[in-house]
PDB file of C-alpha atoms in Angstrom:
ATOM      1  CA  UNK A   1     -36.913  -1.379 -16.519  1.00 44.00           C
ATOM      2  CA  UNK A   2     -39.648  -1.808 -19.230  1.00 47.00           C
ATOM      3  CA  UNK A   3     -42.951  -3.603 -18.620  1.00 46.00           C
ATOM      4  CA  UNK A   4     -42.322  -6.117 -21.036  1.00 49.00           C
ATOM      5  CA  UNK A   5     -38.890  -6.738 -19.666  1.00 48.00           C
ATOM      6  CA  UNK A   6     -40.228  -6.829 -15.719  1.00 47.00           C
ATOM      7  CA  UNK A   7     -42.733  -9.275 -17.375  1.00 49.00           C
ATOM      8  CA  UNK A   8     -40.524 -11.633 -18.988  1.00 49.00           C
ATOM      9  CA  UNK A   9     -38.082 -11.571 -15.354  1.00 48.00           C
ATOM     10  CA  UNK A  10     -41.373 -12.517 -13.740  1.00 47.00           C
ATOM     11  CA  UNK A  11     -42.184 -15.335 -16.017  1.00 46.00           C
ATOM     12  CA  UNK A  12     -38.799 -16.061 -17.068  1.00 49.00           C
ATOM     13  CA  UNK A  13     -36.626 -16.020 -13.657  1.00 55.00           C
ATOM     14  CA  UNK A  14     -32.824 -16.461 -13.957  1.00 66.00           C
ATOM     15  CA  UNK A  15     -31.628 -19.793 -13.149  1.00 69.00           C
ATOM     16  CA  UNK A  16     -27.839 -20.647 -11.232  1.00 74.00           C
ATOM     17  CA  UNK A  17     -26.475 -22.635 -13.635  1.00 81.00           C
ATOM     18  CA  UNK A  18     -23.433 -23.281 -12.178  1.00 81.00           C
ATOM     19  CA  UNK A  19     -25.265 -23.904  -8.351  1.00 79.00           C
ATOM     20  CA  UNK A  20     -27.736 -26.386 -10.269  1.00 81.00           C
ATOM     21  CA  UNK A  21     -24.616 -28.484 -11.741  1.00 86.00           C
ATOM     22  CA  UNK A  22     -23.206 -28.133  -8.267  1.00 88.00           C
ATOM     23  CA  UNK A  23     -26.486 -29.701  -6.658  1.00 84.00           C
ATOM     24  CA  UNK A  24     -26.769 -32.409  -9.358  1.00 85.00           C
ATOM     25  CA  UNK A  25     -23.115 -33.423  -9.253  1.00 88.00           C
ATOM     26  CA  UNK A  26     -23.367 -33.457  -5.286  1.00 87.00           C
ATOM     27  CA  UNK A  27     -26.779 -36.326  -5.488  1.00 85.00           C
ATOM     28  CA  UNK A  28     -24.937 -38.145  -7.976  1.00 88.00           C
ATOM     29  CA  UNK A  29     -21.976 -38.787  -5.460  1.00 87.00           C
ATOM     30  CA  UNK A  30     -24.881 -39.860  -2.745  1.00 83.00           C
ATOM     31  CA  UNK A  31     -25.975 -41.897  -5.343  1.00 86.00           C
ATOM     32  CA  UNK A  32     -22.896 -43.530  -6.263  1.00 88.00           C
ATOM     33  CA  UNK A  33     -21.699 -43.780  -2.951  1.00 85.00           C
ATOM     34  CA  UNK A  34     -25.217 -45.286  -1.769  1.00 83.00           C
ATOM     35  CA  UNK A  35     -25.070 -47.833  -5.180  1.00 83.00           C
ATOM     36  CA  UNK A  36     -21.184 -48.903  -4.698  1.00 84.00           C
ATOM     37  CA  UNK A  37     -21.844 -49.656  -1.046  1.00 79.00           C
ATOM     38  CA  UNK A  38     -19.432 -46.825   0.795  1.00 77.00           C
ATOM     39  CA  UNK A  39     -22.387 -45.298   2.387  1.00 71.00           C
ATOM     40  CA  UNK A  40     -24.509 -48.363   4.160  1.00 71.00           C
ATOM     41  CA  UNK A  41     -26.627 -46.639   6.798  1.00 74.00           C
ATOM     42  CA  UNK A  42     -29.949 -48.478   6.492  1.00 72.00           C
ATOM     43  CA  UNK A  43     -32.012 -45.454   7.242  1.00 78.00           C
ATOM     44  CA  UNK A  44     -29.916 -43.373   4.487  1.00 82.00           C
ATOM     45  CA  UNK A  45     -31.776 -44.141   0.348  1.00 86.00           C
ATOM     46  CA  UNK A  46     -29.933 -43.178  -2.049  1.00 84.00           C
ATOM     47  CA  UNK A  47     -31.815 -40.137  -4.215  1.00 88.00           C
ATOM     48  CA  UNK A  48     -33.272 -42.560  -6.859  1.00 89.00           C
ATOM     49  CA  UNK A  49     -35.301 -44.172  -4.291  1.00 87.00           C
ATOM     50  CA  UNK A  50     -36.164 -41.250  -2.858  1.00 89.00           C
ATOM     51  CA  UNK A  51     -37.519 -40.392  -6.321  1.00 90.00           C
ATOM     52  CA  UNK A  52     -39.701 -43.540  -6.805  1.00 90.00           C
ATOM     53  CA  UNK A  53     -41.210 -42.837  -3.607  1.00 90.00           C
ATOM     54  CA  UNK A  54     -42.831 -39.574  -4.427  1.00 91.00           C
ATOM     55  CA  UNK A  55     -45.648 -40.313  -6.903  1.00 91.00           C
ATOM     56  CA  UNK A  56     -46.576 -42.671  -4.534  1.00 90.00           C
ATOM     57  CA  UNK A  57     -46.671 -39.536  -1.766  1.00 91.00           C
ATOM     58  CA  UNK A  58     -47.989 -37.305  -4.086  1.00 91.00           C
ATOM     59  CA  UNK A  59     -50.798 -39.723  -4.845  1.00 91.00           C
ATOM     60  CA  UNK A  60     -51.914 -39.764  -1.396  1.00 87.00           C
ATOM     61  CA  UNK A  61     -54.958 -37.142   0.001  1.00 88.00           C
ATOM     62  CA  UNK A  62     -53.499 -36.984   3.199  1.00 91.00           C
ATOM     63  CA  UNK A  63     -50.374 -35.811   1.854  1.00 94.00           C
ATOM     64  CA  UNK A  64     -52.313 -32.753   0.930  1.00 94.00           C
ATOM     65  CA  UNK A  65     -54.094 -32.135   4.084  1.00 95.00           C
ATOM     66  CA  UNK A  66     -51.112 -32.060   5.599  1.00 95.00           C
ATOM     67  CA  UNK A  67     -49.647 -29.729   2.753  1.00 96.00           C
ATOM     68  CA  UNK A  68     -52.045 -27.473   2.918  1.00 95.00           C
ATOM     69  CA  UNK A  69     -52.527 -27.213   6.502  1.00 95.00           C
ATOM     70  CA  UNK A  70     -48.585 -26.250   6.649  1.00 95.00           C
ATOM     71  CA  UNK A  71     -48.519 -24.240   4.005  1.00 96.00           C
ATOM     72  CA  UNK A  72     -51.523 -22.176   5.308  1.00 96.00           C
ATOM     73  CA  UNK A  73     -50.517 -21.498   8.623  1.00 95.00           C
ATOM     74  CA  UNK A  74     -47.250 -20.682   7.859  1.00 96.00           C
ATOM     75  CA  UNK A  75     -48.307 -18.003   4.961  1.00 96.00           C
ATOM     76  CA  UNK A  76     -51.168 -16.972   7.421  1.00 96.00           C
ATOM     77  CA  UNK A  77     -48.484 -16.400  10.395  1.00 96.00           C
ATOM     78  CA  UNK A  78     -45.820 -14.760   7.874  1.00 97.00           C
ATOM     79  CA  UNK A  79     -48.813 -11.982   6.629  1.00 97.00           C
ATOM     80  CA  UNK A  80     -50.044 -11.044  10.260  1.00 97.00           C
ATOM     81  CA  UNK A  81     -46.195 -11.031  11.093  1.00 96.00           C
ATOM     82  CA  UNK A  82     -45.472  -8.569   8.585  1.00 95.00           C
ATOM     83  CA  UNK A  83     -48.368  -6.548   9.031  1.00 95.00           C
ATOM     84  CA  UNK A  84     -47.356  -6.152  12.199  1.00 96.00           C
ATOM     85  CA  UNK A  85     -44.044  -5.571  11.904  1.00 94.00           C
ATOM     86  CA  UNK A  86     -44.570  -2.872   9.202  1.00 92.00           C
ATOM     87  CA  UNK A  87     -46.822  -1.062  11.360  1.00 91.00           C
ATOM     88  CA  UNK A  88     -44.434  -1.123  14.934  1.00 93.00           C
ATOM     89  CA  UNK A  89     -41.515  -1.012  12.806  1.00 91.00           C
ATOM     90  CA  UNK A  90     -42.631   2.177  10.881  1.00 88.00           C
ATOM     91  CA  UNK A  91     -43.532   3.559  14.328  1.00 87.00           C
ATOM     92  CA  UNK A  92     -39.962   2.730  15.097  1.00 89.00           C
ATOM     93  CA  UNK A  93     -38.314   4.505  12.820  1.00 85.00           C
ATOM     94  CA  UNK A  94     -40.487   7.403  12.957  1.00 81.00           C
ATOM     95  CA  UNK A  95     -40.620   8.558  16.682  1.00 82.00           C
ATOM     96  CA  UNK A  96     -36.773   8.814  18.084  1.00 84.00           C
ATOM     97  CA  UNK A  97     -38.520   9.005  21.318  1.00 89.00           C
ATOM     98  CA  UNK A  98     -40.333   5.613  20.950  1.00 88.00           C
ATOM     99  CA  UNK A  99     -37.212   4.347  20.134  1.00 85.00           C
ATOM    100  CA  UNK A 100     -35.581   5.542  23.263  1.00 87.00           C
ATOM    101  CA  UNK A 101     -38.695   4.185  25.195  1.00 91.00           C
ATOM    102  CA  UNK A 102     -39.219   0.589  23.817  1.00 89.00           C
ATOM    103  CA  UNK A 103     -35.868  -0.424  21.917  1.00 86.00           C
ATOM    104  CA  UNK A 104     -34.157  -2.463  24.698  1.00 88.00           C
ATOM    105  CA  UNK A 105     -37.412  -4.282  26.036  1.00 88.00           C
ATOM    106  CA  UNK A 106     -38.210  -5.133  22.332  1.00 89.00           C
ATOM    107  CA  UNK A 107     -34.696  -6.200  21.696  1.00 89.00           C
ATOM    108  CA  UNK A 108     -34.629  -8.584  24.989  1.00 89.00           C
ATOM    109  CA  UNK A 109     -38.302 -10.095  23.791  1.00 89.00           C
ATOM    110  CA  UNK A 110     -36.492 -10.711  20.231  1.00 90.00           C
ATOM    111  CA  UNK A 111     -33.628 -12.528  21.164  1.00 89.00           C
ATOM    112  CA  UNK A 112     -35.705 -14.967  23.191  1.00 90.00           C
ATOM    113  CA  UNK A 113     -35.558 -18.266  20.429  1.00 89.00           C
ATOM    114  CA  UNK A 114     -39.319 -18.825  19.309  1.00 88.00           C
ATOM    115  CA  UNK A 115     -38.852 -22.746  19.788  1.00 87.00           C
ATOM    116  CA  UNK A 116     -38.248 -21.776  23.658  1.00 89.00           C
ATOM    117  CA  UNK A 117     -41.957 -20.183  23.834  1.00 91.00           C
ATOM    118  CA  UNK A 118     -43.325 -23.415  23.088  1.00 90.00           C
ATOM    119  CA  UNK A 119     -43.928 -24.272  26.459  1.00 90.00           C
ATOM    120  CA  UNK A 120     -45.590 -21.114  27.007  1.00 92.00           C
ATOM    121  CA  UNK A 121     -47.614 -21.043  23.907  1.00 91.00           C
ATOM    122  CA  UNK A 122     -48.629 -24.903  24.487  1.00 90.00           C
ATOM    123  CA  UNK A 123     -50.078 -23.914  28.422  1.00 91.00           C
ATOM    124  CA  UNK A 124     -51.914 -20.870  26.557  1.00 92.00           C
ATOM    125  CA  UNK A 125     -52.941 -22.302  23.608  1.00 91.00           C
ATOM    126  CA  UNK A 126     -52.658 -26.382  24.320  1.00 88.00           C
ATOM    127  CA  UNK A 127     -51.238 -28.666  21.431  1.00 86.00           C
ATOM    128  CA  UNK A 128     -52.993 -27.251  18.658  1.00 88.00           C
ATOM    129  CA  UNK A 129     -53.324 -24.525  15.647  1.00 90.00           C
ATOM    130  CA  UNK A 130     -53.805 -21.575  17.601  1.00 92.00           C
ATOM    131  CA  UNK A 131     -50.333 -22.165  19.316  1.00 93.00           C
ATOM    132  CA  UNK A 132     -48.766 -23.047  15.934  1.00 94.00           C
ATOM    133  CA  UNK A 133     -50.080 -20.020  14.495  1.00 95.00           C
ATOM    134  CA  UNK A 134     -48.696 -17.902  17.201  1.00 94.00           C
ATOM    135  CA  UNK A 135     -44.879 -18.681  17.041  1.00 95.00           C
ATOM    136  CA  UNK A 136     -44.941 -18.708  13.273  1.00 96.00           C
ATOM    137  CA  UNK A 137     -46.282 -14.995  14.120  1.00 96.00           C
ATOM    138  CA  UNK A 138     -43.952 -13.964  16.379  1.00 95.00           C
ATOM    139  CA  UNK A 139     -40.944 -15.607  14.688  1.00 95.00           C
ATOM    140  CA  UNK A 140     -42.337 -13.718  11.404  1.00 95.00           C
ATOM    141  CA  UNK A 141     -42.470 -10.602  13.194  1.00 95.00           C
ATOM    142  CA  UNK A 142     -39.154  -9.458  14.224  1.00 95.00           C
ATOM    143  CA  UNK A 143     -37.233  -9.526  10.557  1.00 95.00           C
ATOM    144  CA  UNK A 144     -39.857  -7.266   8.827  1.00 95.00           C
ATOM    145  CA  UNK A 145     -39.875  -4.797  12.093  1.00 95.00           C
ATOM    146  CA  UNK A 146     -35.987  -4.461  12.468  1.00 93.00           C
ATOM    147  CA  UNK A 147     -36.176  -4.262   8.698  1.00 93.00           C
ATOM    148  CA  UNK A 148     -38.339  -1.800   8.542  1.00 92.00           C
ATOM    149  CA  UNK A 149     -37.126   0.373  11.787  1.00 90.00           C
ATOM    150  CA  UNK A 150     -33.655   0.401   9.658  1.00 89.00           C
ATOM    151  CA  UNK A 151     -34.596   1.486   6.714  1.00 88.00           C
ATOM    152  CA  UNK A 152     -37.667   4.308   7.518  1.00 85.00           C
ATOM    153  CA  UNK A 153     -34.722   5.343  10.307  1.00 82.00           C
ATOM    154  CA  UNK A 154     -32.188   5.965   7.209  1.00 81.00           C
ATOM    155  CA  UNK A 155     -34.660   7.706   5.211  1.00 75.00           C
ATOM    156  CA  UNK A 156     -32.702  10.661   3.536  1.00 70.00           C
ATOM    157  CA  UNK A 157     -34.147  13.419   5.861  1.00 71.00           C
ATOM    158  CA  UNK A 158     -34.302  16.097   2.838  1.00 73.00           C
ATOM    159  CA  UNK A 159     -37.004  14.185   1.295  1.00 68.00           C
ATOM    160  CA  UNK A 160     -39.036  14.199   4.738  1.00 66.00           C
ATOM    161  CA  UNK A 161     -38.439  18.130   4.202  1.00 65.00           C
ATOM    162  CA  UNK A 162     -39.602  18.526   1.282  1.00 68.00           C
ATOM    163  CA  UNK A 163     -42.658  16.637   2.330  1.00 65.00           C
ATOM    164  CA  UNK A 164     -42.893  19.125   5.069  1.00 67.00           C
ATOM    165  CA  UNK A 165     -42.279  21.924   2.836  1.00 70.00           C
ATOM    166  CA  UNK A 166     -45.195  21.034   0.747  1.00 70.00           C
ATOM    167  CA  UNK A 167     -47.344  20.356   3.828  1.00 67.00           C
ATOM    168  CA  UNK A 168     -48.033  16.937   3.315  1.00 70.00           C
ATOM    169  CA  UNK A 169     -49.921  15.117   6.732  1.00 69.00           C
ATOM    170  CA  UNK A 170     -47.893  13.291   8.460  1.00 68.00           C
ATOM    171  CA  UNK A 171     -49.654   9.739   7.453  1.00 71.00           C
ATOM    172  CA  UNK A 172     -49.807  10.489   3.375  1.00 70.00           C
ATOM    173  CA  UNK A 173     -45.983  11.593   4.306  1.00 68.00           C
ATOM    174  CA  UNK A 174     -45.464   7.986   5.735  1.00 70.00           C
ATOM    175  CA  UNK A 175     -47.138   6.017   3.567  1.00 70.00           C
ATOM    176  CA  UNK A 176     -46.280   8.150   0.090  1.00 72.00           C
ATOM    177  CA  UNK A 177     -42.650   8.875   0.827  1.00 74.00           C
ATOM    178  CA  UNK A 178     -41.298   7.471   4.318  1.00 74.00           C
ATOM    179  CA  UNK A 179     -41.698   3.848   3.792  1.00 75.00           C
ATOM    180  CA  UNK A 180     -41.562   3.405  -0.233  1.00 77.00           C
ATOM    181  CA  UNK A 181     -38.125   4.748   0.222  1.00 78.00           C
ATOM    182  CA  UNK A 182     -37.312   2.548   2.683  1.00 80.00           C
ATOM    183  CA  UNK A 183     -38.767  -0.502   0.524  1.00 87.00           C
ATOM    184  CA  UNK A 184     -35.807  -2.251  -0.298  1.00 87.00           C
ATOM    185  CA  UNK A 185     -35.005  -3.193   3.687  1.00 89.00           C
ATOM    186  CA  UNK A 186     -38.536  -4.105   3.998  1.00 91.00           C
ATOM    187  CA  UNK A 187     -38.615  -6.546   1.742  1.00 92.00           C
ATOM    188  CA  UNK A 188     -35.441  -8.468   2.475  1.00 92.00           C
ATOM    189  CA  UNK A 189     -37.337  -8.545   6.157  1.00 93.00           C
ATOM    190  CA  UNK A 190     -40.212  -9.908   4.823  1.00 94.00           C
ATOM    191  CA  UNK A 191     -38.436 -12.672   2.859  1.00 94.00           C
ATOM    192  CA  UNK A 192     -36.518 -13.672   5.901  1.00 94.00           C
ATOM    193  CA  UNK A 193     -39.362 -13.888   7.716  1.00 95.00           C
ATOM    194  CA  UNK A 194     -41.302 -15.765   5.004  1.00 95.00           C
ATOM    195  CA  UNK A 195     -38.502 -18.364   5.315  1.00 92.00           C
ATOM    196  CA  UNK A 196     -38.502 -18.322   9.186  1.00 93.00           C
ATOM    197  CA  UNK A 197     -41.873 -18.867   9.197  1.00 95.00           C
ATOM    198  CA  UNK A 198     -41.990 -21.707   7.240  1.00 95.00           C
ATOM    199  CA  UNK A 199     -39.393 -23.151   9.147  1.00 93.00           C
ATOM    200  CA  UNK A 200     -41.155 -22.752  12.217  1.00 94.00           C
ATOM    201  CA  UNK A 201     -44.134 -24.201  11.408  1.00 95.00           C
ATOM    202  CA  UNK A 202     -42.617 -27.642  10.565  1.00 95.00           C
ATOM    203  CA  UNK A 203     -40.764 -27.793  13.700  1.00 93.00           C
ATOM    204  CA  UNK A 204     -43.715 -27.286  15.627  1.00 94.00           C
ATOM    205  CA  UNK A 205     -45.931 -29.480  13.681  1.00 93.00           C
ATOM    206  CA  UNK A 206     -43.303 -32.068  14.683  1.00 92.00           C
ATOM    207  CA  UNK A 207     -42.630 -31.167  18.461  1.00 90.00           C
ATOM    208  CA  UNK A 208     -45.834 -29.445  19.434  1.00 83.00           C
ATOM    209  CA  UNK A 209     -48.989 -29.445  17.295  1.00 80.00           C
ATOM    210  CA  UNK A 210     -49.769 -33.179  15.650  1.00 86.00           C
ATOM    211  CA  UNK A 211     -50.635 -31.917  11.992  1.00 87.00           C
ATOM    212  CA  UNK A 212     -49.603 -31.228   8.861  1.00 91.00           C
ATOM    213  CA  UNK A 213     -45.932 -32.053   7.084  1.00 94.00           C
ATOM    214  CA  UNK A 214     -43.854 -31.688  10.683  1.00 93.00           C
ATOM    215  CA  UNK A 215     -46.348 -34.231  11.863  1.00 93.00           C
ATOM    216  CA  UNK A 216     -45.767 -36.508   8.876  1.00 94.00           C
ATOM    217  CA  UNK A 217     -42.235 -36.572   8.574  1.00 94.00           C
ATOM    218  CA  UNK A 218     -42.231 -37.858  12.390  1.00 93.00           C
ATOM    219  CA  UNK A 219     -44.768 -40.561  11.386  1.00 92.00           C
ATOM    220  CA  UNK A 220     -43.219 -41.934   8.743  1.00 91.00           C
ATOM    221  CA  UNK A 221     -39.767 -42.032  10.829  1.00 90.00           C
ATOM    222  CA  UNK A 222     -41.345 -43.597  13.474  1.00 91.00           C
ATOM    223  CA  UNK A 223     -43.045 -46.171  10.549  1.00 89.00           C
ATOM    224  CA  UNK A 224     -39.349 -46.905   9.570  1.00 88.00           C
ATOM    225  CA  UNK A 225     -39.946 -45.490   6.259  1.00 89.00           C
ATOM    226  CA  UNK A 226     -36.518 -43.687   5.667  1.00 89.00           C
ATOM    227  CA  UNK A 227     -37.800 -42.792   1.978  1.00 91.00           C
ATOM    228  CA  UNK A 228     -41.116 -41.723   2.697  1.00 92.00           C
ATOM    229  CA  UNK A 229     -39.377 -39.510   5.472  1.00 93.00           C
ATOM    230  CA  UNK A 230     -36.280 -38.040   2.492  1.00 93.00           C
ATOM    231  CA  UNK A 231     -39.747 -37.631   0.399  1.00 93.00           C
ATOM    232  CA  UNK A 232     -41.680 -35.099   3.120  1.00 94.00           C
ATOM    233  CA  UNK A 233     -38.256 -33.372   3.723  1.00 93.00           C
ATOM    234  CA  UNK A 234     -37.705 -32.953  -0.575  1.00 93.00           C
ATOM    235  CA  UNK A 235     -41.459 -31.411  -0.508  1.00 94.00           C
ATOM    236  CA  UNK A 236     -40.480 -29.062   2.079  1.00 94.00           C
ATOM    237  CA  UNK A 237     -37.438 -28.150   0.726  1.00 93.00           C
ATOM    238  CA  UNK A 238     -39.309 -27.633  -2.597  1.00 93.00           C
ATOM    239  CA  UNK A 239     -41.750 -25.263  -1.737  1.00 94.00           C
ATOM    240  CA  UNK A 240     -39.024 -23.557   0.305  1.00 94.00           C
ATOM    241  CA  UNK A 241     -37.319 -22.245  -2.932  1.00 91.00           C
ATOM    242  CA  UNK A 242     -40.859 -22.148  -4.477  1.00 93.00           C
ATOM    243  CA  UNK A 243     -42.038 -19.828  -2.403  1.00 93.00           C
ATOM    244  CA  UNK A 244     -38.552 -18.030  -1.990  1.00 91.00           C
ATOM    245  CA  UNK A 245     -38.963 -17.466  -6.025  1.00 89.00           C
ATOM    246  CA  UNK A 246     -42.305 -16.081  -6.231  1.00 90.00           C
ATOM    247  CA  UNK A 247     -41.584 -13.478  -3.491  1.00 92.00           C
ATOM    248  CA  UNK A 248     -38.288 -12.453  -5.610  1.00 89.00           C
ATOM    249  CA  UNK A 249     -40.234 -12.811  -8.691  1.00 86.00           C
ATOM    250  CA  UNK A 250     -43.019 -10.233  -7.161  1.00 86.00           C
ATOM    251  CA  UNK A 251     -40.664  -8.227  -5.336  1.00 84.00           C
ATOM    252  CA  UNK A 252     -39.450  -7.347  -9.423  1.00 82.00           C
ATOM    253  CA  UNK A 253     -42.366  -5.628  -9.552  1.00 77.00           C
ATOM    254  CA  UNK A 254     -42.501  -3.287  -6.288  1.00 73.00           C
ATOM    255  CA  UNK A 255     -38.747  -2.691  -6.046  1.00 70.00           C
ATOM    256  CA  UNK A 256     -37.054  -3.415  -9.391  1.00 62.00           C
ATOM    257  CA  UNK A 257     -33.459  -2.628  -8.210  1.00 57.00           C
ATOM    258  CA  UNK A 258     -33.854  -2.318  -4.812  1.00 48.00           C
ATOM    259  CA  UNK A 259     -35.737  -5.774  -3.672  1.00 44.00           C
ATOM    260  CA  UNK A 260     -33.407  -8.332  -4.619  1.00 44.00           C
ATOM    261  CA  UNK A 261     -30.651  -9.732  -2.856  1.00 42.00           C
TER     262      UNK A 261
END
C-alpha cells in the first residue's frame, strides 16, 4: 500500500452502507412505533426526543467532567493493560517452560468475571478511582496477553533461525522479528480490550465508583429523565465506535493487511 493511499484510508475510512441504512431504517420503526402509539412505555422516547435532548446535554460542563473522567480512566486502564499484557504475553510465547509453569493459574485468574472483583477491589481500594482504574486494568489485560501469547507462540520458527543464524540477542530478536510478526494477533487483542475497557469503566462508575458517565446515566434514571438517560447511553455508544475507528484507522498504519478485522 502507498503512503498516499494509507493516508487517504486514514482520513477517508470506509463506511457500511448497507449496516448504516439498516440502523436508520431500524430508529425509524422506534420512531414510528413510539409516534403511532404501539410502543407506550413511559420511560421508552422515541429517537427524536432523544435528539432534542442532547444539545441541551452537550451544553452542560458537568457533562464533560464526567466525559472526561470516563474516557480517561478507561484509555489510562486499556494502555497499562496492554503494556502489560504485551510484556507477560511475549514472555508467554517465548519460554515453553513458563508456559508449562504459569498457564493454568493464569487461565483460572482470567476466567474469574472482572465485575465479580468488585468487592475485592472496593475493600482494597474503597469506592473510588483507584479501584475503577484497577478492573478496567485487569479486564484490559487478558485480550492483549492471550493475543499476544498466540501469535509470538505461532511465529514461523525459520525466521527465529535465521535470527539465530545471524546472531541477533535475544531482546533485538524479540522486539525486531518475534513480535512484529506476530502483530496482527496483537492488535485484534488490544482492540478487544480497548472495548472491554470501556465497558468496564461505565459499569463501575454506575455500581461502584460515583463519577463520571456510569454515574450519570444512574442519576438521571433515578431523576426520571428517560431522555436524558437514552442521551448518556447515545454518547457512550458514540465514542464506542469513535474510538473503535481511530484504533482501525491507526492500526492501517502498523499492520496494513494484517490489523484489521
Amino acid at each position: 500500500m502507498t503512503a498516499p493511499t494509507t493516508r487517504a484510508a486514514f482520513l477517508a475510512p470506509r463506511v457500511n452502507m448497507p449496516g448504516l441504512v439498516t440502523a436508520l431504517g431500524l430508529l425509524a420503526v422506534w420512531q414510528a412505533l413510539v409516534s403511532i402509539g404501539v410502543i407506550t412505555f413511559v420511560f421508552l422516547p422515541g429517537p427524536l426526543a432523544i435528539v432534542r435532548q442532547l444539545p441541551e446535554l452537550l451544553s452542560l460542563p458537568t457533562f464533560w467532567l464526567d466525559y472526561g473522567h470516563t474516557v480517561g480512566y478507561s484509555m489510562s486502564g486499556w494502555l497499562i493493560g496492554a503494556c502489560i499484557g504485551i510484556v507477560v504475553g511475549s514472555a508467554l510465547g517465548v519460554s515453553r517452560v513458563l508456559r508449562r509453569w504459569v498457564t493454568t493459574s493464569l487461565t483460572v485468574v482470567r476466567l474469574i468475571p472482572a465485575i465479580a472483583l468488585l468487592p475485592i477491589a472496593a475493600l482494597i481500594f474503597g469506592l473510588s478511582s483507584d479501584m475503577e482504574l484497577a478492573l478496567v486494568t485487569y479486564v484490559a489485560t487478558w485480550p492483549v496477553l492471550v493475543s499476544t501469547a498466540g501469535g509470538i507462540e505461532k511465529v514461523d520458527p525459520l525466521l527465529r533461525d535465521v535470527a539465530r543464524t545471524l546472531r541477533i540477542s535475544r531482546p533485538r530478536e524479540l522486539t525486531q522479528v518475534v513480535v512484529p510478526s506476530a502483530i496482527g494477533p496483537i492488535l485484534v487483542g488490544l482492540r478487544l480490550a480497548l472495548t472491554s475497557a470501556l465497558v468496564l469503566a461505565i459499569v463501575t462508575e454506575m455500581i461502584g465508583n460515583p463519577a463520571g458517565l456510569g454515574n450519570a446515566i444512574n442519576v438521571a434514571r433515578n431523576a426520571l429523565k428517560p431522555e436524558l438517560t437514552f442521551c448518556y447511553i447515545l454518547v457512550v455508544g458514540v465514542t464506542a465506535v469513535a474510538l473503535n475507528g481511530v484504533f482501525n484507522a491507526l492500526s492501517r498504519f502498523v499492520a496494513p493487511s494484517g490489523g484489521r478485522r
